[in-house]
Amino acid sequence: MTDLAHPDRLAKVAAIRADGRDPYPARGVKGEPVAELRAAAGSAAEPGARVGSTVTATGRLLGLRDFGKLIFAPLADRSGRLQVGLQKNRLPDWWPRRKELDGGDLVAITGELGHTQKGEPTIWATSVQLLAKAVAPPPEKWHGLTDKEARYRRRYVDLWASDGVQGVFIKRSAVLSGIRRFLEDQGYIEVETPTLHPIVGGATARPFVTHHNALGSDLYLRIAPELYLKRLIVGGLERVFEVARNFRNEGVSQRHNPEFTMLELYEAQADYRRMMELCEQLIEGLAQTVNGGTTVEYRGDTYDLSAPFKRQRYPDLFQEHNGCAFDDEPAVRARATELGIKEVDGFWKLSNDVFEETVEDSLRGPIFVTDYPVQICPLTKTSPEDERLAERFELFIGGMELANAFTELNDPAEQERRFAEQVALKDPETPGEVDYDYVQALEYGMPPTGGLGLGIDRLVMVLTGQDSIRDVLLFPAMRSLPGAEQELEENEAAPEEAVQG
RNA sequence: GGGCGCGUAGCUCAGUCGGUAGAGCAACUGGCUUUUAACCAGUAGGUCCCAGGUUCGAUCCCUGGCGCGCUCACCA
């Protein structure tokens, strides 16, 4: 047991066992959601149809208010809360054991649906059944858990002790099912591609490295599913999507977690314009489904997520905010010096750094920034109208990048050349070798294709009004505590004993 | 990784200008059959994050470490 287990509560567990009863029975009890029971109770002035009938509910007792021969307690389940009233004269057999019950315990309550004198809907219990004893005490009833570290580390408490937390994750689930419904209606199929990659690719990011013992080779946790999904387009699946967990070995922040979820989709015979329409329709539809409207509050500002979103070209935005063209090298270099931006990976990266510094924060959105410099788009088709530009767009809301999409580069020779350029940079965030298998896939012919990547965590942040990505992740990345680290080392010391799949 | 801040009872927080600590809630005992942060009386509960240093004495001051938050950098 950990030191959170309370001696008094442990003593109650022992007493229940000594009495021949089970504090952790194997079988649950079927109850009705308390929100439905609350609705069925109506109000004291206008009692619902089921007032006076016998009902059963299960859930967690959040606190006990003991009046001697009457105890009130809120019972919480996933649907909400409903008060239960425990009275001596309705529970003559159970009453002597009432001290066995503590706040936080999981119970099944059967009783008569009714109201109190103050009109609170209440189950007047005729049966109390312990389903699982809580030996760790619940958090303080009024403040709850406010310490963010405790909330993230003990999400299993936060979820029922903090208002609104369950709601965020229920909405997140609605976002995912909404995405699946929307795309399946459009003829897409959901696929799963490898998470362990022999070659890093599909994005610019530092990977996590791991090792496969039997194969005797290092593998990388995927930073993006992109190259595998486009292989499927070569394979003729035509419309595919994956809800992909990606891993990037970079810093954590309010907007970054080392593992995050991205929707990636690819559609044959489509281009980036079609992807823009798909993207805005998807987001508008999700806002309607999840929030019942397209207006959202995020970081103190109001955003209208109804389609169509605003569109502005990258070259125009660059010119507007910097007074020079993005490819006017002397002027851009002068501007970079003025802003204190240093060159790391050549002029085009520098130019884009200037763009990000001067433009991105002002993009409240929702806005599509379109037509990026081709040099910073290694997987994107060059614009037929302007060879300096690539058919790519990014979606911004509240200064935050939510989506990235383009008309996919399908010329194998050009793809090989651009891969080689990336490898030549020898940057820890660019691929270390050319993915020839992917080039070969393109050699078989990939149809004209549009692709879209949408950050699910960030989208959920916008749709639920959460400022930090940690608040839309059930278990955000945290440093391991000293004790946990020790356990990890002990486990690693005996790998042969690891459980086999 | 850098900067700033925080770490005291199960939870939310006071406090000690350096003399080993308090409140409310939770728990326990007693009272109370209509509360909803119930109330009243009492009891118990702490390596004051860790390790060094200064000091007669450190929870407090200093140094280092650990953890978290915010922020900057990198990225989505």
Coordinates of C-alpha atoms (C1' of nucleotides) in Angstrom, one line a residue:
Chain A
M1 CA 0.0 0.0 0.0
T2 CA 1.1 3.6 -0.6
D3 CA 1.1 6.1 2.2
L4 CA -2.2 7.5 0.8
A5 CA -4.1 4.5 2.2
H6 CA -5.7 5.8 5.4
P7 CA -5.3 3.6 8.5
D8 CA -8.9 4.1 9.6
R9 CA -10.2 3.1 6.2
L10 CA -7.9 0.0 6.0
A11 CA -9.3 -1.0 9.4
K12 CA -12.8 -0.8 8.0
V13 CA -11.8 -3.0 5.1
A14 CA -10.5 -5.5 7.6
A15 CA -13.7 -5.3 9.7
I16 CA -15.9 -5.9 6.6
R17 CA -13.8 -9.0 5.8
A18 CA -13.9 -10.2 9.4
D19 CA -17.7 -10.0 9.2
G20 CA -17.6 -12.3 6.2
R21 CA -18.4 -9.7 3.6
D22 CA -16.4 -8.5 0.6
P23 CA -15.2 -4.9 0.4
Y24 CA -14.3 -5.5 -3.3
P25 CA -17.1 -7.7 -4.7
A26 CA -16.4 -9.2 -8.1
R27 CA -19.8 -8.4 -9.6
G28 CA -21.1 -4.9 -10.3
V29 CA -24.7 -3.7 -10.2
K30 CA -26.7 -2.4 -13.1
G31 CA -27.9 1.1 -12.3
E32 CA -29.4 4.0 -14.3
P33 CA -27.4 7.1 -15.1
V34 CA -28.1 9.6 -12.4
A35 CA -28.8 12.4 -14.9
E36 CA -31.7 10.4 -16.3
L37 CA -33.0 9.7 -12.8
R38 CA -32.7 13.4 -11.9
A39 CA -34.7 14.2 -15.0
A40 CA -37.3 11.6 -14.1
A41 CA -37.6 13.1 -10.7
G42 CA -38.7 16.5 -12.1
S43 CA -39.0 19.3 -9.5
A44 CA -40.8 19.3 -6.2
A45 CA -43.4 21.6 -7.7
E46 CA -43.9 19.5 -10.8
P47 CA -42.9 15.9 -9.8
G48 CA -41.8 13.7 -12.7
A49 CA -43.5 10.5 -13.6
R50 CA -41.2 8.2 -11.7
V51 CA -41.3 10.0 -8.3
G52 CA -42.2 7.3 -5.8
S53 CA -40.9 4.4 -7.9
T54 CA -37.9 2.3 -6.9
V55 CA -34.6 3.0 -8.8
T56 CA -31.0 1.9 -8.6
A57 CA -27.9 4.0 -9.3
T58 CA -24.2 3.2 -9.0
G59 CA -21.3 5.6 -8.5
R60 CA -19.0 7.3 -6.1
L61 CA -20.2 8.9 -2.9
L62 CA -18.5 12.3 -2.8
G63 CA -19.1 13.3 0.8
L64 CA -21.3 12.4 3.7
R65 CA -23.4 14.9 5.6
D66 CA -24.4 13.0 8.7
F67 CA -27.4 14.3 10.7
G68 CA -27.5 11.4 13.2
K69 CA -30.5 9.4 11.9
L70 CA -30.2 10.8 8.4
I71 CA -27.2 11.0 6.0
F72 CA -27.1 13.0 2.8
A73 CA -24.5 12.3 0.1
P74 CA -24.0 13.3 -3.5
L75 CA -23.7 10.2 -5.8
A76 CA -21.6 10.8 -8.9
D77 CA -21.5 8.8 -12.0
R78 CA -20.3 9.7 -15.6
S79 CA -23.6 11.4 -16.3
G80 CA -23.7 13.8 -13.3
R81 CA -24.7 13.9 -9.7
L82 CA -27.7 13.0 -7.7
Q83 CA -28.3 13.1 -4.0
V84 CA -29.0 10.1 -2.0
G85 CA -30.7 10.2 1.4
L86 CA -29.9 7.4 3.9
Q87 CA -32.4 7.2 6.7
K88 CA -32.4 5.0 9.8
N89 CA -36.0 4.0 9.5
R90 CA -35.6 3.0 5.8
L91 CA -32.4 1.1 6.4
P92 CA -32.8 -0.7 9.8
D93 CA -30.5 -3.6 8.9
W94 CA -27.7 -1.5 7.3
W95 CA -27.9 1.3 9.8
P96 CA -25.5 -0.2 12.5
R97 CA -22.9 -0.6 9.7
R98 CA -23.1 3.0 8.5
K99 CA -19.7 3.9 9.8
E100 CA -18.2 1.6 7.3
L101 CA -19.0 4.1 4.6
D102 CA -16.7 6.9 3.7
G103 CA -16.6 9.7 1.2
G104 CA -15.1 8.4 -2.0
D105 CA -16.5 4.9 -1.7
L106 CA -18.1 3.2 -4.7
V107 CA -21.7 2.0 -4.0
A108 CA -24.9 0.9 -5.5
I109 CA -28.0 2.6 -4.1
T110 CA -31.5 1.3 -4.5
G111 CA -34.4 3.4 -3.2
E112 CA -37.4 5.5 -3.8
L113 CA -37.0 8.5 -6.1
G114 CA -38.3 11.7 -4.5
H115 CA -37.3 15.2 -3.2
T116 CA -36.2 16.8 0.0
Q117 CA -38.1 19.6 1.8
K118 CA -35.8 22.0 -0.1
G119 CA -36.8 20.4 -3.4
E120 CA -33.5 18.6 -4.1
P121 CA -34.1 15.4 -6.2
T122 CA -33.0 12.5 -4.0
I123 CA -33.0 8.7 -3.9
W124 CA -34.3 7.7 -0.5
A125 CA -32.3 4.6 -0.1
T126 CA -33.7 1.2 1.0
S127 CA -30.5 -0.6 0.1
V128 CA -26.8 0.3 0.2
Q129 CA -24.3 -2.0 -1.3
L130 CA -20.5 -1.3 -1.2
L131 CA -19.0 -2.0 -4.6
A132 CA -15.4 -0.9 -3.8
K133 CA -14.0 0.6 -0.7
A134 CA -11.8 3.8 -1.2
V135 CA -9.0 3.5 1.3
A136 CA -7.4 6.7 -0.1
P137 CA -9.3 9.7 1.1
P138 CA -10.8 12.0 -1.6
P139 CA -9.4 15.6 -2.1
E140 CA -10.8 18.5 -0.1
K141 CA -14.5 18.9 -1.0
W142 CA -14.6 22.5 -1.8
H143 CA -11.3 23.3 -3.6
G144 CA -10.8 19.9 -5.0
L145 CA -7.5 19.2 -6.7
T146 CA -6.0 22.5 -7.8
D147 CA -2.4 21.7 -7.9
K148 CA -1.7 21.0 -11.6
E149 CA 1.0 18.5 -11.0
A150 CA -1.3 16.5 -8.8
R151 CA -4.1 16.8 -11.3
Y152 CA -2.0 15.5 -14.2
R153 CA -0.3 12.8 -12.2
R154 CA -3.5 11.6 -10.6
R155 CA -5.9 12.1 -13.4
Y156 CA -7.9 9.2 -12.0
V157 CA -8.8 11.6 -9.1
D158 CA -9.0 14.8 -11.2
L159 CA -11.6 13.3 -13.5
W160 CA -14.2 13.0 -10.8
A161 CA -13.0 15.6 -8.3
S162 CA -12.7 18.6 -10.7
D163 CA -15.7 20.0 -12.5
G164 CA -15.5 20.0 -16.3
V165 CA -12.6 17.6 -16.7
Q166 CA -14.7 14.7 -17.8
G167 CA -16.5 17.0 -20.2
V168 CA -13.3 17.9 -22.0
F169 CA -12.5 14.3 -22.7
I170 CA -16.0 13.4 -23.6
K171 CA -15.8 16.2 -26.2
R172 CA -12.4 14.9 -27.4
S173 CA -14.1 11.5 -28.0
A174 CA -16.9 13.2 -29.9
V175 CA -14.3 15.0 -32.0
L176 CA -12.7 11.7 -32.9
S177 CA -15.9 9.9 -33.7
G178 CA -17.1 13.0 -35.6
I179 CA -13.9 12.9 -37.8
R180 CA -14.4 9.2 -38.5
R181 CA -18.1 9.7 -39.4
F182 CA -17.3 12.7 -41.7
L183 CA -14.5 11.0 -43.5
E184 CA -16.3 7.6 -43.9
D185 CA -19.2 9.5 -45.4
Q186 CA -16.7 10.9 -47.9
G187 CA -15.6 7.4 -48.9
Y188 CA -12.4 7.3 -46.8
I189 CA -11.1 4.2 -45.1
E190 CA -9.2 4.3 -41.8
V191 CA -5.8 2.6 -41.9
E192 CA -3.0 1.8 -39.4
T193 CA 0.6 2.2 -40.4
P194 CA 3.8 1.4 -38.5
T195 CA 4.8 3.4 -35.5
L196 CA 8.3 1.9 -35.5
H197 CA 10.2 3.3 -38.5
P198 CA 13.5 2.2 -39.9
I199 CA 14.0 5.7 -41.5
V200 CA 12.9 9.0 -40.2
G201 CA 10.6 10.9 -42.6
G202 CA 7.5 12.9 -43.3
A203 CA 8.3 15.9 -41.1
T204 CA 11.1 17.9 -39.7
A205 CA 11.7 16.8 -36.1
R206 CA 14.1 15.0 -33.8
P207 CA 13.0 11.4 -33.4
F208 CA 13.0 9.0 -30.4
V209 CA 15.4 6.2 -31.1
T210 CA 14.7 2.6 -29.9
H211 CA 16.3 -0.7 -30.6
H212 CA 14.9 -4.1 -31.8
N213 CA 16.9 -6.9 -30.3
A214 CA 16.0 -9.7 -32.7
L215 CA 16.4 -7.6 -35.8
G216 CA 19.6 -6.1 -34.3
S217 CA 18.7 -2.6 -35.6
D218 CA 17.8 0.8 -34.3
L219 CA 14.2 2.0 -35.0
Y220 CA 12.7 5.4 -34.8
L221 CA 9.3 6.2 -33.2
R222 CA 7.4 7.8 -36.1
I223 CA 7.4 11.6 -36.3
A224 CA 4.6 11.4 -39.0
P225 CA 2.7 8.7 -40.9
E226 CA 2.9 10.6 -44.1
L227 CA 5.2 8.5 -46.2
Y228 CA 3.4 5.2 -45.4
L229 CA 0.0 6.7 -46.1
K230 CA 1.1 7.9 -49.5
R231 CA 2.4 4.4 -50.3
L232 CA -1.2 3.4 -49.8
I233 CA -2.3 5.9 -52.4
V234 CA 0.2 4.3 -54.8
G235 CA -1.5 1.0 -53.8
G236 CA -4.8 2.4 -55.1
L237 CA -6.7 2.8 -51.8
E238 CA -7.5 6.4 -53.1
R239 CA -8.9 7.8 -49.9
V240 CA -7.2 6.9 -46.6
F241 CA -6.9 8.5 -43.2
E242 CA -5.1 7.6 -40.0
V243 CA -5.5 9.0 -36.5
A244 CA -1.8 8.7 -35.7
R245 CA 0.1 9.1 -32.5
N246 CA 3.3 10.8 -33.4
F247 CA 6.4 11.1 -31.3
R248 CA 8.9 14.0 -31.4
N249 CA 11.9 14.3 -29.1
E250 CA 11.6 18.0 -28.4
G251 CA 10.6 20.4 -25.7
V252 CA 7.3 20.4 -23.9
S253 CA 5.2 23.5 -23.7
Q254 CA 1.6 24.6 -23.5
R255 CA 1.3 23.6 -27.1
H256 CA 3.7 20.6 -27.3
N257 CA 3.7 17.2 -25.9
P258 CA 6.3 14.6 -26.9
E259 CA 3.5 12.3 -28.1
F260 CA 0.6 13.9 -29.8
T261 CA -2.3 12.9 -32.1
M262 CA -2.5 13.9 -35.7
L263 CA -5.2 13.2 -38.2
E264 CA -3.5 12.6 -41.6
L265 CA -5.6 12.0 -44.7
Y266 CA -4.8 11.6 -48.4
E267 CA -7.1 11.7 -51.3
A268 CA -6.3 10.8 -54.9
Q269 CA -7.4 13.2 -57.7
A270 CA -7.5 16.0 -55.1
D271 CA -5.2 19.0 -54.6
Y272 CA -4.6 21.5 -51.8
R273 CA -7.6 23.5 -52.7
R274 CA -9.9 20.5 -52.2
M275 CA -8.0 19.9 -48.9
M276 CA -8.8 23.5 -47.8
E277 CA -12.5 22.9 -48.4
L278 CA -12.4 19.5 -46.7
C279 CA -10.6 21.0 -43.7
E280 CA -13.0 23.9 -43.1
Q281 CA -16.0 21.7 -43.6
L282 CA -14.7 19.2 -41.1
I283 CA -13.9 21.8 -38.5
E284 CA -17.2 23.6 -38.9
G285 CA -19.0 20.3 -38.6
L286 CA -17.1 19.2 -35.5
A287 CA -17.8 22.6 -33.8
Q288 CA -21.5 22.0 -34.5
T289 CA -21.4 18.4 -33.3
V290 CA -19.4 19.1 -30.2
N291 CA -20.4 22.5 -29.1
G292 CA -23.7 23.0 -30.9
G293 CA -22.4 26.1 -32.7
T294 CA -19.5 27.5 -34.6
T295 CA -18.5 30.3 -32.2
V296 CA -15.7 29.4 -29.7
E297 CA -13.9 31.3 -27.0
Y298 CA -10.2 30.7 -26.9
R299 CA -7.6 32.6 -24.9
G300 CA -10.0 35.4 -24.4
D301 CA -10.9 35.9 -28.0
T302 CA -13.9 34.8 -30.0
Y303 CA -13.6 32.8 -33.2
D304 CA -16.1 31.9 -35.8
L305 CA -15.4 28.5 -37.2
S306 CA -18.0 28.6 -39.9
A307 CA -16.7 27.9 -43.5
P308 CA -15.3 29.3 -45.6
F309 CA -12.2 30.4 -43.6
K310 CA -10.1 33.4 -44.7
R311 CA -7.3 32.7 -47.2
Q312 CA -4.1 34.7 -47.5
R313 CA -1.0 34.0 -49.6
Y314 CA 2.3 33.6 -47.8
P315 CA 4.2 35.9 -50.2
D316 CA 1.6 38.7 -49.6
L317 CA 1.7 38.3 -45.9
F318 CA 5.5 38.4 -46.0
Q319 CA 5.5 41.5 -48.1
E320 CA 2.9 43.2 -45.9
H321 CA 4.7 42.6 -42.6
N322 CA 8.3 43.0 -43.7
G323 CA 8.2 45.4 -46.7
C324 CA 10.1 43.1 -48.9
A325 CA 9.6 39.9 -50.9
F326 CA 10.3 36.5 -49.1
D327 CA 12.9 35.7 -51.8
D328 CA 14.6 39.1 -51.9
E329 CA 17.7 37.7 -50.3
P330 CA 19.6 41.0 -49.4
A331 CA 16.4 42.6 -48.0
V332 CA 15.4 39.5 -46.1
R333 CA 18.9 39.2 -44.6
A334 CA 18.8 42.8 -43.5
R335 CA 15.4 42.2 -41.9
A336 CA 16.6 39.1 -40.1
T337 CA 19.6 41.1 -38.7
E338 CA 17.2 43.8 -37.6
L339 CA 15.0 41.2 -35.8
G340 CA 18.0 39.4 -34.3
I341 CA 17.3 36.1 -36.2
K342 CA 20.4 34.0 -36.9
E343 CA 20.8 31.7 -39.9
V344 CA 21.0 28.0 -39.1
D345 CA 19.9 26.0 -42.1
G346 CA 20.4 28.3 -45.1
F347 CA 18.6 31.3 -46.5
W348 CA 15.1 29.7 -47.0
K349 CA 14.9 28.6 -43.4
L350 CA 16.0 32.1 -42.4
S351 CA 13.4 33.7 -44.6
N352 CA 10.7 31.4 -43.0
D353 CA 12.0 32.3 -39.5
V354 CA 11.4 35.9 -40.4
F355 CA 7.9 35.0 -41.5
E356 CA 7.2 33.1 -38.3
E357 CA 8.6 35.9 -36.2
T358 CA 6.7 38.7 -37.9
V359 CA 3.5 37.1 -39.1
E360 CA 2.4 34.0 -37.3
D361 CA 1.4 35.5 -33.9
S362 CA -0.9 38.0 -35.6
L363 CA -2.9 35.2 -37.4
R364 CA -5.9 35.0 -35.2
G365 CA -7.9 33.1 -37.8
P366 CA -9.2 30.8 -38.7
I367 CA -7.1 31.5 -41.7
F368 CA -5.4 29.5 -44.3
V369 CA -1.9 30.7 -45.2
T370 CA -1.2 29.5 -48.7
D371 CA 1.6 29.1 -51.2
Y372 CA 4.8 28.5 -49.3
P373 CA 8.3 28.8 -50.7
V374 CA 9.1 25.6 -52.4
Q375 CA 12.5 25.2 -50.7
I376 CA 10.8 24.6 -47.3
C377 CA 8.3 22.1 -48.6
P378 CA 10.3 18.9 -49.5
L379 CA 7.1 16.8 -50.0
T380 CA 5.0 19.3 -51.9
K381 CA 4.3 19.8 -55.6
T382 CA 5.6 23.0 -57.1
S383 CA 3.0 25.5 -58.2
P384 CA 2.4 25.3 -61.9
E385 CA 1.8 29.1 -61.9
D386 CA 4.9 30.1 -59.9
E387 CA 7.9 27.8 -59.6
R388 CA 9.1 29.6 -56.5
L389 CA 6.1 28.4 -54.6
A390 CA 4.6 25.1 -53.5
E391 CA 1.0 24.2 -53.3
R392 CA 0.8 24.1 -49.5
F393 CA -1.3 25.7 -46.8
E394 CA -1.3 25.9 -43.1
L395 CA -4.3 26.6 -40.9
F396 CA -3.9 29.0 -38.0
I397 CA -6.3 29.7 -35.1
G398 CA -5.3 32.0 -32.3
G399 CA -1.7 32.2 -33.5
M400 CA -1.5 28.4 -33.3
E401 CA -0.8 26.1 -36.2
L402 CA -3.5 23.5 -36.5
A403 CA -3.2 22.0 -39.9
N404 CA -0.7 21.6 -42.7
A405 CA -1.6 20.4 -46.1
F406 CA -0.5 20.2 -49.7
T407 CA -0.7 18.9 -53.2
E408 CA 1.6 15.9 -52.8
L409 CA 4.8 15.7 -54.8
N410 CA 4.6 12.6 -57.0
D411 CA 7.6 13.0 -59.3
P412 CA 10.0 10.4 -58.1
A413 CA 13.1 12.1 -59.5
E414 CA 12.3 15.4 -57.9
Q415 CA 11.4 13.7 -54.6
E416 CA 14.8 11.9 -54.6
R417 CA 16.6 15.2 -55.3
R418 CA 14.7 17.0 -52.4
F419 CA 15.4 14.2 -50.0
A420 CA 19.1 14.4 -50.9
E421 CA 19.1 18.1 -50.2
Q422 CA 17.6 17.5 -46.8
V423 CA 20.2 14.8 -46.0
A424 CA 23.0 17.1 -47.1
L425 CA 21.9 19.6 -44.3
K426 CA 23.1 17.0 -41.7
D427 CA 20.7 18.6 -39.2
P428 CA 19.5 16.5 -36.3
E429 CA 16.0 17.4 -37.3
T430 CA 16.1 16.4 -40.9
P431 CA 16.2 12.8 -42.2
G432 CA 19.7 11.2 -42.1
E433 CA 19.2 9.1 -45.2
V434 CA 17.1 9.1 -48.4
D435 CA 14.0 6.9 -48.1
Y436 CA 14.6 5.0 -51.4
D437 CA 11.7 2.6 -50.8
Y438 CA 9.4 5.7 -50.8
V439 CA 11.0 7.0 -54.0
Q440 CA 10.5 3.5 -55.5
A441 CA 6.8 3.6 -54.6
L442 CA 6.5 6.9 -56.5
E443 CA 8.3 5.3 -59.4
Y444 CA 5.3 3.0 -59.8
G445 CA 3.2 6.1 -60.1
M446 CA 1.2 8.0 -57.5
P447 CA -1.9 9.8 -58.9
P448 CA -2.3 13.5 -58.3
T449 CA -3.1 13.6 -54.6
G450 CA -4.0 16.1 -51.9
G451 CA -3.0 15.5 -48.3
L452 CA -3.9 17.0 -44.9
G453 CA -2.5 16.8 -41.4
L454 CA -4.6 18.2 -38.6
G455 CA -3.4 18.4 -35.0
I456 CA -6.2 16.8 -32.9
D457 CA -4.9 17.9 -29.5
R458 CA -4.8 21.5 -30.7
L459 CA -8.2 21.3 -32.3
V460 CA -9.6 20.0 -29.1
M461 CA -7.9 22.8 -27.2
V462 CA -9.8 25.3 -29.5
L463 CA -13.1 23.5 -29.3
T464 CA -13.0 23.1 -25.5
G465 CA -11.3 26.5 -24.6
Q466 CA -8.3 24.9 -22.9
D467 CA -5.1 27.0 -22.9
S468 CA -2.7 24.1 -22.4
I469 CA -2.3 20.9 -24.4
R470 CA -1.9 19.1 -21.1
D471 CA -5.6 19.8 -20.3
V472 CA -6.7 17.9 -23.4
L473 CA -4.4 14.9 -22.8
L474 CA -5.5 12.4 -20.2
F475 CA -1.9 11.7 -19.2
P476 CA 0.4 14.5 -20.3
A477 CA 4.1 13.8 -20.3
M478 CA 5.6 14.3 -16.9
R479 CA 9.1 13.7 -15.5
S480 CA 9.1 10.4 -13.7
L481 CA 9.2 10.7 -9.9
P482 CA 12.3 9.3 -8.1
G483 CA 10.4 6.2 -6.9
A484 CA 9.1 5.4 -10.3
E485 CA 12.5 5.7 -11.9
Q486 CA 13.9 3.2 -9.4
E487 CA 11.1 0.7 -10.3
L488 CA 11.9 1.2 -14.0
E489 CA 15.5 0.4 -13.4
E490 CA 14.6 -2.7 -11.5
N491 CA 12.4 -3.9 -14.3
E492 CA 15.0 -3.2 -16.9
A493 CA 17.5 -5.3 -14.9
A494 CA 15.5 -8.4 -15.6
P495 CA 14.3 -8.2 -19.2
E496 CA 14.0 -12.0 -19.6
E497 CA 11.2 -12.0 -17.1
A498 CA 9.2 -9.4 -19.1
V499 CA 5.7 -10.6 -19.9
Q500 CA 5.6 -12.1 -23.4
G501 CA 2.9 -10.8 -25.8
Chain B
rG1 C1' 18.4 23.7 -22.3
rG2 C1' 17.9 29.3 -20.3
rG3 C1' 15.0 32.8 -17.1
rC4 C1' 11.2 33.7 -13.2
rG5 C1' 8.2 31.5 -9.4
rC6 C1' 6.5 27.6 -6.2
rG7 C1' 7.3 23.0 -2.9
rU8 C1' 4.6 23.2 5.0
rA9 C1' -1.0 17.7 7.6
rG10 C1' -4.7 13.4 2.9
rC11 C1' -6.6 18.3 0.3
rU12 C1' -6.6 24.0 0.2
rC13 C1' -3.4 27.4 2.5
rA14 C1' -1.3 30.5 6.7
rG15 C1' 3.3 31.1 9.5
rU16 C1' 8.2 31.3 11.7
rC17 C1' 12.6 39.2 10.9
rG18 C1' 16.7 31.6 12.8
rG19 C1' 14.5 28.9 18.9
rU20 C1' 11.8 21.9 15.4
rA21 C1' 4.7 24.8 13.3
rG22 C1' -1.1 26.5 12.7
rA23 C1' -6.3 27.1 10.3
rG24 C1' -10.3 25.2 7.3
rC25 C1' -11.9 20.8 4.9
rA26 C1' -11.1 15.3 5.1
rA27 C1' -10.4 11.4 9.2
rC28 C1' -11.7 9.7 14.3
rU29 C1' -15.2 10.2 19.0
rG30 C1' -19.9 12.2 20.7
rG31 C1' -24.7 15.0 19.5
rC32 C1' -28.5 16.1 15.8
rU33 C1' -34.1 13.0 10.4
rU34 C1' -34.2 17.6 5.2
rU35 C1' -28.7 19.1 4.4
rU36 C1' -26.3 20.4 -0.1
rA37 C1' -18.9 24.0 1.5
rA38 C1' -24.7 21.2 6.9
rC39 C1' -23.8 22.5 12.1
rC40 C1' -21.9 22.0 17.4
rA41 C1' -18.2 19.9 20.9
rG42 C1' -13.8 17.1 21.3
rU43 C1' -9.4 13.9 19.4
rA44 C1' -5.6 12.6 16.3
rG45 C1' -2.5 13.6 12.2
rG46 C1' 3.9 16.7 10.0
rU47 C1' 11.5 13.5 8.0
rC48 C1' 8.0 22.0 6.9
rC49 C1' 10.8 18.3 -1.1
rC50 C1' 16.1 16.1 -0.7
rA51 C1' 21.5 16.7 0.4
rG52 C1' 25.3 19.7 2.1
rG53 C1' 27.0 24.5 4.4
rU54 C1' 26.7 28.7 8.0
rU55 C1' 25.0 28.7 13.3
rC56 C1' 24.8 27.0 20.1
rG57 C1' 20.4 25.9 17.2
rA58 C1' 17.8 25.7 10.2
rU59 C1' 11.3 24.5 8.1
rC60 C1' 13.2 29.7 7.7
rC61 C1' 19.7 32.1 5.5
rC62 C1' 23.4 30.1 1.6
rU63 C1' 24.9 26.3 -2.1
rG64 C1' 23.6 22.1 -5.0
rG65 C1' 19.9 18.7 -6.4
rC66 C1' 14.8 16.9 -7.4
rG67 C1' 9.7 17.9 -8.9
rC68 C1' 6.0 21.3 -10.8
rG69 C1' 4.0 25.9 -13.0
rC70 C1' 4.9 30.1 -16.2
rU71 C1' 8.0 31.8 -19.9
rC72 C1' 11.9 31.9 -23.9
rA73 C1' 14.3 28.7 -27.4
rC74 C1' 13.1 24.2 -30.8
rC75 C1' 8.9 22.3 -32.9
rA76 C1' 3.0 20.9 -34.6

